[in-house]
PDB file of C-alpha atoms in Angstrom:
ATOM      1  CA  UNK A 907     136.756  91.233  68.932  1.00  0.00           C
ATOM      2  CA  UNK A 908     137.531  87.583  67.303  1.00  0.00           C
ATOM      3  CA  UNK A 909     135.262  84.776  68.178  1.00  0.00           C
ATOM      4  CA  UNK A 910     134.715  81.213  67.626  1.00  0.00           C
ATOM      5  CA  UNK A 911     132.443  78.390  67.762  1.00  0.00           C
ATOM      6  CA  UNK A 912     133.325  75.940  70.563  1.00  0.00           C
ATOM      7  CA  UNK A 913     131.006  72.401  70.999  1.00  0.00           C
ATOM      8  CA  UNK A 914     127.921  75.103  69.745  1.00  0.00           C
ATOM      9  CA  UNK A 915     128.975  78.040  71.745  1.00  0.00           C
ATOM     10  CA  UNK A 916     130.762  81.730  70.876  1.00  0.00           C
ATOM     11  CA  UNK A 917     133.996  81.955  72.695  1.00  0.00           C
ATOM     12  CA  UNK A 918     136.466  84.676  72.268  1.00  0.00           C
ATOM     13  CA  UNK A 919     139.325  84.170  70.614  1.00  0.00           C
ATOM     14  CA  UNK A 920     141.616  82.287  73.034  1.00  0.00           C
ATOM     15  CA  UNK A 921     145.758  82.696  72.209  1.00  0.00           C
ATOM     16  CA  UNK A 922     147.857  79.670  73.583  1.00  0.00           C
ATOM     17  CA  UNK A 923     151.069  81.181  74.227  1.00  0.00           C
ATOM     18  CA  UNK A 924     154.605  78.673  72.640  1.00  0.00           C
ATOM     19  CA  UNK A 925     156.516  78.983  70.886  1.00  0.00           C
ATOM     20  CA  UNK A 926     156.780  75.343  71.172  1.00  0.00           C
ATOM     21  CA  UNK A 927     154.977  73.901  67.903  1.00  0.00           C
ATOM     22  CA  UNK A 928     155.009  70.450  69.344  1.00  0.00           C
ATOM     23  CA  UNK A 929     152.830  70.916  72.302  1.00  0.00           C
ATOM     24  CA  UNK A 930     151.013  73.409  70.690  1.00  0.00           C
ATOM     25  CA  UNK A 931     149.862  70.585  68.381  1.00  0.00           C
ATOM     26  CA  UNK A 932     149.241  68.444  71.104  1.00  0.00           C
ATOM     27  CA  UNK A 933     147.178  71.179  72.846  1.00  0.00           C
ATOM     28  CA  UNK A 934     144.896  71.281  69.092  1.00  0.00           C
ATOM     29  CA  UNK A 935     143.788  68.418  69.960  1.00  0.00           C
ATOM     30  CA  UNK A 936     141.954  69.082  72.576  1.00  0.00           C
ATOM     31  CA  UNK A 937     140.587  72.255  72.129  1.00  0.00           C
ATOM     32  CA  UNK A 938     140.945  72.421  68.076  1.00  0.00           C
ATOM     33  CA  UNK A 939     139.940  76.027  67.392  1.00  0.00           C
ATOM     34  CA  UNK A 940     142.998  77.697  69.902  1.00  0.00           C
ATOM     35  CA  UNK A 941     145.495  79.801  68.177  1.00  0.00           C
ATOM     36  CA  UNK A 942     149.149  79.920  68.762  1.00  0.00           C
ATOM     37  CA  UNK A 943     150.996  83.398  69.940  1.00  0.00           C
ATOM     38  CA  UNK A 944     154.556  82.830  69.829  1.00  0.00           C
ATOM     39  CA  UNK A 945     155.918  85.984  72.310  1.00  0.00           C
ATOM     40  CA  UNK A 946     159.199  85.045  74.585  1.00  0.00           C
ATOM     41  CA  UNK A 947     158.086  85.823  77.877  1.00  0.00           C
ATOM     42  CA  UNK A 948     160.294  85.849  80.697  1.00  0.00           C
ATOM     43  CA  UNK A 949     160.060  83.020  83.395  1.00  0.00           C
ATOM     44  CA  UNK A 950     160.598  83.965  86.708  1.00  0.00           C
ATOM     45  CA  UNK A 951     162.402  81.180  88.407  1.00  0.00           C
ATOM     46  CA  UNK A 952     160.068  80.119  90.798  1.00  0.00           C
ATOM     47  CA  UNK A 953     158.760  76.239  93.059  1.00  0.00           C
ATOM     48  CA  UNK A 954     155.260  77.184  92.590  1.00  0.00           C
ATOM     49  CA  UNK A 955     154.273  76.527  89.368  1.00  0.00           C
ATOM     50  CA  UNK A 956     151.258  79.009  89.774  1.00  0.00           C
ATOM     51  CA  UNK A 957     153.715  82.023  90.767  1.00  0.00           C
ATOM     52  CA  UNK A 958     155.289  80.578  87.412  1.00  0.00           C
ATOM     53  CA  UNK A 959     152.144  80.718  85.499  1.00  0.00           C
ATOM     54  CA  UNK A 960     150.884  84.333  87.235  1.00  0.00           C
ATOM     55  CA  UNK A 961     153.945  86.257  86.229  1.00  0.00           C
ATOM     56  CA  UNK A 962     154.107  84.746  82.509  1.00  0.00           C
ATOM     57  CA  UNK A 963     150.331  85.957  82.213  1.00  0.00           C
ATOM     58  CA  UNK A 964     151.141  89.650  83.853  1.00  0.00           C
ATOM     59  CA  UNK A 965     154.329  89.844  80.959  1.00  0.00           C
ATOM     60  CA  UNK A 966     152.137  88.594  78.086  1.00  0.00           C
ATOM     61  CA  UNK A 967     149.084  91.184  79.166  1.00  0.00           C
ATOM     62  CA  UNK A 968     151.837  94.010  78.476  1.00  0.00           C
ATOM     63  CA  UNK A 969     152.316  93.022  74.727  1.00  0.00           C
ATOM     64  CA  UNK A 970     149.114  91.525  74.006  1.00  0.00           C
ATOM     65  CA  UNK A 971     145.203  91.727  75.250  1.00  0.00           C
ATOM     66  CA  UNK A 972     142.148  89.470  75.205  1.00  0.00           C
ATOM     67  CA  UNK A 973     142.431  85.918  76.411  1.00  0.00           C
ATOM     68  CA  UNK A 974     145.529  84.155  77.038  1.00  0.00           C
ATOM     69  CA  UNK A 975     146.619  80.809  77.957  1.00  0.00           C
ATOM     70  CA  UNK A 976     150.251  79.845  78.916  1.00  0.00           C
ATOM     71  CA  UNK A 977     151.128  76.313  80.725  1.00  0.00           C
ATOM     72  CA  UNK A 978     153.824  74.767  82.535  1.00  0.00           C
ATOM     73  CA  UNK A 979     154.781  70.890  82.772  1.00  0.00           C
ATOM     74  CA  UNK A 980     157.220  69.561  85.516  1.00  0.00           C
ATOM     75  CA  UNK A 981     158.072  66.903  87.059  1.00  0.00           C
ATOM     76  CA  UNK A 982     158.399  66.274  90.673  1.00  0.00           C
ATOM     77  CA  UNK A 983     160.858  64.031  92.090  1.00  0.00           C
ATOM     78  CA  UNK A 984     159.983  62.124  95.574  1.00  0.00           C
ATOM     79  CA  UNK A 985     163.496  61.644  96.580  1.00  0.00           C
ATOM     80  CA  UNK A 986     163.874  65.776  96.174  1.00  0.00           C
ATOM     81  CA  UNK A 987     160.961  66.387  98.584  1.00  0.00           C
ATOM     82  CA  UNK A 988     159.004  67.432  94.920  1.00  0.00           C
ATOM     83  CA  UNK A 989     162.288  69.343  92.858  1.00  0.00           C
ATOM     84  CA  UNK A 990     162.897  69.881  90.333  1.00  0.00           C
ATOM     85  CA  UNK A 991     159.085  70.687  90.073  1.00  0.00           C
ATOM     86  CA  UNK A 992     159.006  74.192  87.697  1.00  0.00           C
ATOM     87  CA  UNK A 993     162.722  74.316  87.519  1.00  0.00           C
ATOM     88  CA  UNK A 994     162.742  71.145  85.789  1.00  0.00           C
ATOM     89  CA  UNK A 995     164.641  73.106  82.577  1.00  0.00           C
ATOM     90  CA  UNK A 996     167.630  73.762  84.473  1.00  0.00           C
ATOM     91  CA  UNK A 997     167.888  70.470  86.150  1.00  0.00           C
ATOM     92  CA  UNK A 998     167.949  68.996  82.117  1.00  0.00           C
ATOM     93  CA  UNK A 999     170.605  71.221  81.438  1.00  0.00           C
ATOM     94  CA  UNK A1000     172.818  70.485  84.462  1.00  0.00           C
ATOM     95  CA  UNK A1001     172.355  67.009  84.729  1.00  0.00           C
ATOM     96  CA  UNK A1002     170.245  66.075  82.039  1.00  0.00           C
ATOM     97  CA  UNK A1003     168.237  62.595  81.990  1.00  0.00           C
ATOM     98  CA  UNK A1004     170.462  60.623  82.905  1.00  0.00           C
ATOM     99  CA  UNK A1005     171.472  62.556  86.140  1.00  0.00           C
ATOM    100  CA  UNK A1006     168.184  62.861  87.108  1.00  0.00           C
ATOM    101  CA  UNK A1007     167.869  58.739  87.008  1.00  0.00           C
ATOM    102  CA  UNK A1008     170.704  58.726  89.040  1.00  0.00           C
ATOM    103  CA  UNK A1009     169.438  60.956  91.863  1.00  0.00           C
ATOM    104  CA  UNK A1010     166.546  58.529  92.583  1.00  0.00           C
ATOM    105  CA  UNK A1011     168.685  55.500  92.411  1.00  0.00           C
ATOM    106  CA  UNK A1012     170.878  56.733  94.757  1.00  0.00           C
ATOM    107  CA  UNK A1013     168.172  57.295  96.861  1.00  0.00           C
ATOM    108  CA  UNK A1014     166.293  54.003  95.517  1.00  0.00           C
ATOM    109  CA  UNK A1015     163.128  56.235  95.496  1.00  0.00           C
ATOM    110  CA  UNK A1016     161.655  56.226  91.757  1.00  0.00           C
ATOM    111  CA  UNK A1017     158.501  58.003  92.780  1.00  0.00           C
ATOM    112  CA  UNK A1018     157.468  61.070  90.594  1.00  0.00           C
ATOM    113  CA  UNK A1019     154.510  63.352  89.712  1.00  0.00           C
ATOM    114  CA  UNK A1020     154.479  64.726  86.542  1.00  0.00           C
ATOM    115  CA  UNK A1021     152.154  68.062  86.366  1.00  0.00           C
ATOM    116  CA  UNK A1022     150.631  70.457  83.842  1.00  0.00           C
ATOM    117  CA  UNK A1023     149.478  73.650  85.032  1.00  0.00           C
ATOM    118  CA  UNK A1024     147.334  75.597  82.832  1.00  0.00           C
ATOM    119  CA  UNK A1025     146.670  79.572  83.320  1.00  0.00           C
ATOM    120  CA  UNK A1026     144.382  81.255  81.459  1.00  0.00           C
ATOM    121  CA  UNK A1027     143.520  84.779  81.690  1.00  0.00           C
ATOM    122  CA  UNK A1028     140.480  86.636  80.385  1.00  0.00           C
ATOM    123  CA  UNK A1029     140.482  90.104  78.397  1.00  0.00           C
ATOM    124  CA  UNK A1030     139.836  91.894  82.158  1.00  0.00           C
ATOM    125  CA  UNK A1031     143.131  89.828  83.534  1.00  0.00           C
ATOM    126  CA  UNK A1032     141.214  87.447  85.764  1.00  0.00           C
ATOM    127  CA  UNK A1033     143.483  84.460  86.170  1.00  0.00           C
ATOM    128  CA  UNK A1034     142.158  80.622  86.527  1.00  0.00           C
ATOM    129  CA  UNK A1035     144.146  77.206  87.240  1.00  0.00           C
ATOM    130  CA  UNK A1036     144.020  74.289  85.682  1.00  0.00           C
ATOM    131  CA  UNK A1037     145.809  71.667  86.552  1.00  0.00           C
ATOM    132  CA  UNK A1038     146.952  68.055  85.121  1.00  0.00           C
ATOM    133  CA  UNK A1039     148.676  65.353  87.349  1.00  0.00           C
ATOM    134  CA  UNK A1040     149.903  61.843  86.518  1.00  0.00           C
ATOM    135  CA  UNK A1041     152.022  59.425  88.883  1.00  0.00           C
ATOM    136  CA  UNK A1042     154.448  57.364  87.854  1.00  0.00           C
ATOM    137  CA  UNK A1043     158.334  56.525  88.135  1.00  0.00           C
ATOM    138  CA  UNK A1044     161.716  57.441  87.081  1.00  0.00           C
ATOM    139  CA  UNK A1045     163.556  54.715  84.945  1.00  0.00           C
ATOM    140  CA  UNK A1046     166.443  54.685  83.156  1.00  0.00           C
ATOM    141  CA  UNK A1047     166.583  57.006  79.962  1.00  0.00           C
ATOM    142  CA  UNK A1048     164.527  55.027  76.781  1.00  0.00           C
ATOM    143  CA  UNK A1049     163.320  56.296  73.579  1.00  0.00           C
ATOM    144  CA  UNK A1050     163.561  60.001  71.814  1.00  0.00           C
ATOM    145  CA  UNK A1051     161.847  62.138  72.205  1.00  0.00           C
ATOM    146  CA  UNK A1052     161.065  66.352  71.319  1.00  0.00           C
ATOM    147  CA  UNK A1053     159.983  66.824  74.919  1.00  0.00           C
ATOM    148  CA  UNK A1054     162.193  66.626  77.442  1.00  0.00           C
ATOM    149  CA  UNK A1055     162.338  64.321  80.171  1.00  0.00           C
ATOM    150  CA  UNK A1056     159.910  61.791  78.873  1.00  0.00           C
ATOM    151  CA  UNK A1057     162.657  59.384  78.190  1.00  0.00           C
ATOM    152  CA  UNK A1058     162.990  59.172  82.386  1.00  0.00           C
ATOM    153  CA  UNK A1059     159.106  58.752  82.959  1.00  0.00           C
ATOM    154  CA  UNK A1060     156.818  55.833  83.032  1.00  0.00           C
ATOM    155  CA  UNK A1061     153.483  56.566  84.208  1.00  0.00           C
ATOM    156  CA  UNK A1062     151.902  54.504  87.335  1.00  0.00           C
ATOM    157  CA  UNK A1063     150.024  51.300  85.005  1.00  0.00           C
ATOM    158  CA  UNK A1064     152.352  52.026  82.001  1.00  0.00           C
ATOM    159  CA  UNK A1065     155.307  49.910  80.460  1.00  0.00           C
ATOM    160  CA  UNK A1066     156.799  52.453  78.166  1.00  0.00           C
ATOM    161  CA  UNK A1067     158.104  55.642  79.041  1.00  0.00           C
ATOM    162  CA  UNK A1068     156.044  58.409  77.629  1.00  0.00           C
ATOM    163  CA  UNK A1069     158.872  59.060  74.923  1.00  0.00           C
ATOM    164  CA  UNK A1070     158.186  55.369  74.002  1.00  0.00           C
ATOM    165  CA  UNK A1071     154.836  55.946  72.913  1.00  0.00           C
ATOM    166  CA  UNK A1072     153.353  56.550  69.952  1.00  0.00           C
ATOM    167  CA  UNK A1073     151.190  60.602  70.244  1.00  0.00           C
ATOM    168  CA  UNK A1074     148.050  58.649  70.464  1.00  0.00           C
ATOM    169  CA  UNK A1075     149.062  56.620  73.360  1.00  0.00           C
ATOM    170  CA  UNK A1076     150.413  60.113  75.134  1.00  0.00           C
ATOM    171  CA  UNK A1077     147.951  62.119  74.714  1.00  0.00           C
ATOM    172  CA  UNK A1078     144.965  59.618  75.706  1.00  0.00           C
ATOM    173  CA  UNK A1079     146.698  59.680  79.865  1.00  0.00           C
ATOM    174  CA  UNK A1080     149.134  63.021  79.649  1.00  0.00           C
ATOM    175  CA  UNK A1081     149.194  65.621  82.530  1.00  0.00           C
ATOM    176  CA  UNK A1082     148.833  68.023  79.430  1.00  0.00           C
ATOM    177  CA  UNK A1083     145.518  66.514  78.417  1.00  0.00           C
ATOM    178  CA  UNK A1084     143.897  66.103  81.446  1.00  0.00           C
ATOM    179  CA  UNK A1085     144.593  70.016  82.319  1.00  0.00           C
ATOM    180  CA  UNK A1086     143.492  71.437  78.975  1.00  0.00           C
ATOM    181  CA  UNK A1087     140.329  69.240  79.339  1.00  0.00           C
ATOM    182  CA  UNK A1088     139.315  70.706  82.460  1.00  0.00           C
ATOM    183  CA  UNK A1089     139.857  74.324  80.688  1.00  0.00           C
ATOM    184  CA  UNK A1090     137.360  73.039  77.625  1.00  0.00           C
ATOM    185  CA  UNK A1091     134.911  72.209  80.684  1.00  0.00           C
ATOM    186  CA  UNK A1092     135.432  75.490  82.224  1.00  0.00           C
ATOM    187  CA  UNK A1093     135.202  77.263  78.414  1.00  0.00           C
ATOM    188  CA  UNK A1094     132.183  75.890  77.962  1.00  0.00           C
TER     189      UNK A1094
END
Protein backbone atom coordinates (compact mmCIF):
# COMPACT_ATOMS: atom_id res chain seq x y z
CA UNK A 1 0.00 0.00 0.00
CA UNK A 2 1.13 3.74 -1.14
CA UNK A 3 1.27 6.38 1.47
CA UNK A 4 1.97 9.93 1.97
CA UNK A 5 2.78 12.61 4.27
CA UNK A 6 -0.15 15.01 4.80
CA UNK A 7 0.40 18.39 7.31
CA UNK A 8 2.84 15.56 9.41
CA UNK A 9 0.60 12.63 9.09
CA UNK A 10 0.67 9.08 6.87
CA UNK A 11 -2.33 8.98 4.68
CA UNK A 12 -2.95 6.42 2.08
CA UNK A 13 -2.65 7.14 -1.17
CA UNK A 14 -5.81 9.07 -2.12
CA UNK A 15 -6.79 8.92 -6.24
CA UNK A 16 -8.93 12.02 -7.38
CA UNK A 17 -10.85 10.67 -10.12
CA UNK A 18 -10.89 13.43 -13.82
CA UNK A 19 -10.09 13.29 -16.31
CA UNK A 20 -10.49 16.92 -16.19
CA UNK A 21 -6.77 18.37 -15.82
CA UNK A 22 -8.12 21.77 -15.02
CA UNK A 23 -9.90 21.08 -11.84
CA UNK A 24 -7.66 18.54 -11.03
CA UNK A 25 -5.10 21.37 -10.76
CA UNK A 26 -7.33 23.38 -8.92
CA UNK A 27 -8.03 20.48 -6.51
CA UNK A 28 -3.67 20.37 -6.01
CA UNK A 29 -4.01 23.13 -4.45
CA UNK A 30 -5.62 22.28 -1.74
CA UNK A 31 -4.63 19.05 -0.90
CA UNK A 32 -1.09 19.04 -2.92
CA UNK A 33 -0.03 15.41 -2.53
CA UNK A 34 -3.57 13.83 -4.37
CA UNK A 35 -3.03 11.93 -7.49
CA UNK A 36 -5.09 12.00 -10.57
CA UNK A 37 -6.90 8.60 -11.98
CA UNK A 38 -8.29 9.37 -15.22
CA UNK A 39 -11.09 6.22 -15.63
CA UNK A 40 -14.54 7.27 -17.60
CA UNK A 41 -17.06 6.32 -15.28
CA UNK A 42 -20.54 6.33 -16.11
CA UNK A 43 -22.92 9.04 -14.59
CA UNK A 44 -26.14 8.02 -13.76
CA UNK A 45 -28.46 10.85 -14.51
CA UNK A 46 -29.67 11.69 -11.33
CA UNK A 47 -31.20 15.42 -8.95
CA UNK A 48 -29.31 14.29 -6.03
CA UNK A 49 -25.97 14.99 -6.43
CA UNK A 50 -25.07 12.33 -3.69
CA UNK A 51 -26.98 9.43 -5.70
CA UNK A 52 -24.59 11.07 -8.43
CA UNK A 53 -21.54 10.82 -6.38
CA UNK A 54 -22.57 7.08 -4.75
CA UNK A 55 -22.92 5.37 -8.08
CA UNK A 56 -19.62 7.01 -9.67
CA UNK A 57 -17.77 5.60 -6.45
CA UNK A 58 -19.57 1.90 -6.74
CA UNK A 59 -18.27 1.99 -10.85
CA UNK A 60 -14.75 3.21 -9.97
CA UNK A 61 -14.44 0.41 -6.93
CA UNK A 62 -14.94 -2.23 -9.90
CA UNK A 63 -11.74 -1.09 -11.82
CA UNK A 64 -9.76 0.25 -9.12
CA UNK A 65 -9.26 -0.22 -5.07
CA UNK A 66 -7.96 1.86 -2.17
CA UNK A 67 -9.20 5.38 -1.69
CA UNK A 68 -11.07 7.29 -4.12
CA UNK A 69 -12.38 10.66 -4.51
CA UNK A 70 -14.78 11.80 -7.34
CA UNK A 71 -16.81 15.32 -7.15
CA UNK A 72 -19.59 16.95 -8.75
CA UNK A 73 -20.23 20.87 -9.26
CA UNK A 74 -23.75 22.24 -10.25
CA UNK A 75 -25.52 24.89 -10.20
CA UNK A 76 -28.95 25.42 -8.95
CA UNK A 77 -31.27 27.75 -10.45
CA UNK A 78 -34.09 29.49 -8.08
CA UNK A 79 -36.47 30.13 -10.82
CA UNK A 80 -36.23 26.04 -11.60
CA UNK A 81 -37.20 25.19 -8.00
CA UNK A 82 -33.05 24.15 -7.81
CA UNK A 83 -32.53 22.50 -11.78
CA UNK A 84 -30.49 22.09 -13.41
CA UNK A 85 -28.66 21.07 -10.12
CA UNK A 86 -26.44 17.65 -11.26
CA UNK A 87 -27.83 17.74 -14.72
CA UNK A 88 -26.29 20.97 -15.25
CA UNK A 89 -24.15 19.23 -18.43
CA UNK A 90 -27.11 18.68 -20.40
CA UNK A 91 -28.76 21.92 -19.72
CA UNK A 92 -25.13 23.53 -21.35
CA UNK A 93 -25.61 21.49 -24.19
CA UNK A 94 -29.29 22.24 -24.89
CA UNK A 95 -29.36 25.68 -24.13
CA UNK A 96 -26.04 26.58 -23.28
CA UNK A 97 -25.18 29.94 -21.25
CA UNK A 98 -26.95 32.00 -22.75
CA UNK A 99 -30.30 30.02 -22.45
CA UNK A 100 -29.81 29.50 -19.09
CA UNK A 101 -29.61 33.60 -18.57
CA UNK A 102 -32.64 33.71 -20.30
CA UNK A 103 -34.67 31.31 -18.12
CA UNK A 104 -34.13 33.55 -15.04
CA UNK A 105 -34.88 36.70 -16.85
CA UNK A 106 -37.92 35.51 -17.95
CA UNK A 107 -38.70 34.73 -14.66
CA UNK A 108 -36.72 37.95 -13.30
CA UNK A 109 -35.37 35.54 -10.58
CA UNK A 110 -31.35 35.59 -10.80
CA UNK A 111 -30.96 33.61 -7.63
CA UNK A 112 -28.52 30.56 -7.80
CA UNK A 113 -26.47 28.14 -5.63
CA UNK A 114 -23.57 26.88 -7.01
CA UNK A 115 -22.42 23.42 -5.20
CA UNK A 116 -19.47 21.03 -5.02
CA UNK A 117 -20.05 17.74 -3.69
CA UNK A 118 -17.15 15.74 -2.79
CA UNK A 119 -17.29 11.72 -2.25
CA UNK A 120 -14.63 9.97 -1.05
CA UNK A 121 -14.46 6.40 -0.41
CA UNK A 122 -11.99 4.42 1.68
CA UNK A 123 -10.16 1.02 0.63
CA UNK A 124 -13.30 -0.92 2.66
CA UNK A 125 -15.94 1.28 0.38
CA UNK A 126 -17.18 3.47 3.20
CA UNK A 127 -18.52 6.57 1.51
CA UNK A 128 -18.31 10.31 3.11
CA UNK A 129 -19.81 13.81 1.83
CA UNK A 130 -18.36 16.77 1.49
CA UNK A 131 -19.92 19.45 0.40
CA UNK A 132 -19.11 23.17 -1.00
CA UNK A 133 -21.88 25.89 -1.46
CA UNK A 134 -21.66 29.49 -2.68
CA UNK A 135 -24.70 31.95 -3.46
CA UNK A 136 -24.79 34.18 -5.96
CA UNK A 137 -26.68 35.22 -9.31
CA UNK A 138 -27.12 34.54 -12.88
CA UNK A 139 -25.96 37.44 -15.25
CA UNK A 140 -25.54 37.69 -18.61
CA UNK A 141 -22.68 35.49 -20.22
CA UNK A 142 -18.95 37.45 -19.55
CA UNK A 143 -15.53 36.22 -19.87
CA UNK A 144 -14.00 32.60 -21.06
CA UNK A 145 -13.63 30.35 -19.49
CA UNK A 146 -12.47 26.14 -19.42
CA UNK A 147 -15.28 25.48 -16.98
CA UNK A 148 -18.50 25.72 -17.92
CA UNK A 149 -21.06 27.94 -16.76
CA UNK A 150 -18.88 30.37 -14.94
CA UNK A 151 -19.42 32.95 -17.55
CA UNK A 152 -23.37 33.04 -16.10
CA UNK A 153 -22.28 33.22 -12.31
CA UNK A 154 -21.41 36.00 -10.01
CA UNK A 155 -21.08 35.04 -6.54
CA UNK A 156 -23.28 36.90 -3.68
CA UNK A 157 -20.40 40.07 -2.73
CA UNK A 158 -18.63 39.58 -6.14
CA UNK A 159 -18.48 41.91 -9.32
CA UNK A 160 -17.00 39.53 -11.79
CA UNK A 161 -18.32 36.40 -12.82
CA UNK A 162 -16.16 33.56 -11.72
CA UNK A 163 -14.87 33.17 -15.46
CA UNK A 164 -13.78 36.84 -14.97
CA UNK A 165 -11.38 36.11 -12.43
CA UNK A 166 -8.07 35.52 -12.35
CA UNK A 167 -7.41 31.34 -10.53
CA UNK A 168 -6.31 33.11 -7.47
CA UNK A 169 -9.38 35.09 -7.05
CA UNK A 170 -11.53 31.63 -7.77
CA UNK A 171 -10.11 29.50 -5.84
CA UNK A 172 -9.78 31.79 -2.55
CA UNK A 173 -14.29 31.69 -2.40
CA UNK A 174 -15.08 28.50 -4.92
CA UNK A 175 -17.71 25.81 -3.95
CA UNK A 176 -14.73 23.50 -5.07
CA UNK A 177 -12.43 24.85 -2.38
CA UNK A 178 -14.51 25.07 0.38
CA UNK A 179 -15.57 21.17 -0.15
CA UNK A 180 -12.06 19.80 -0.63
CA UNK A 181 -11.09 21.80 2.53
CA UNK A 182 -13.49 20.18 4.65
CA UNK A 183 -12.09 16.66 3.19
CA UNK A 184 -8.27 17.90 4.26
CA UNK A 185 -10.03 18.49 7.81
CA UNK A 186 -11.63 15.19 7.76
CA UNK A 187 -8.06 13.54 6.27
CA UNK A 188 -6.40 14.75 8.91
Amino acid sequence: MTYFCFLGKLIMKIQFITGNVNKFKEVQKFIPNLKQLDIDLPEIQEIDAKEVIKAKLKEAQKHHKGNLVVEDTSLYLDCLNGLPGPLIKWFEKSIGNEGLYDIAQKYDNYNAIAKTVVGYSDSEGNINFFEGVIEGKIVKPQGNTNFGWDPIFVPNGQEKTFAQMSKEEKNKISMRKFAFEKLRDFLQ
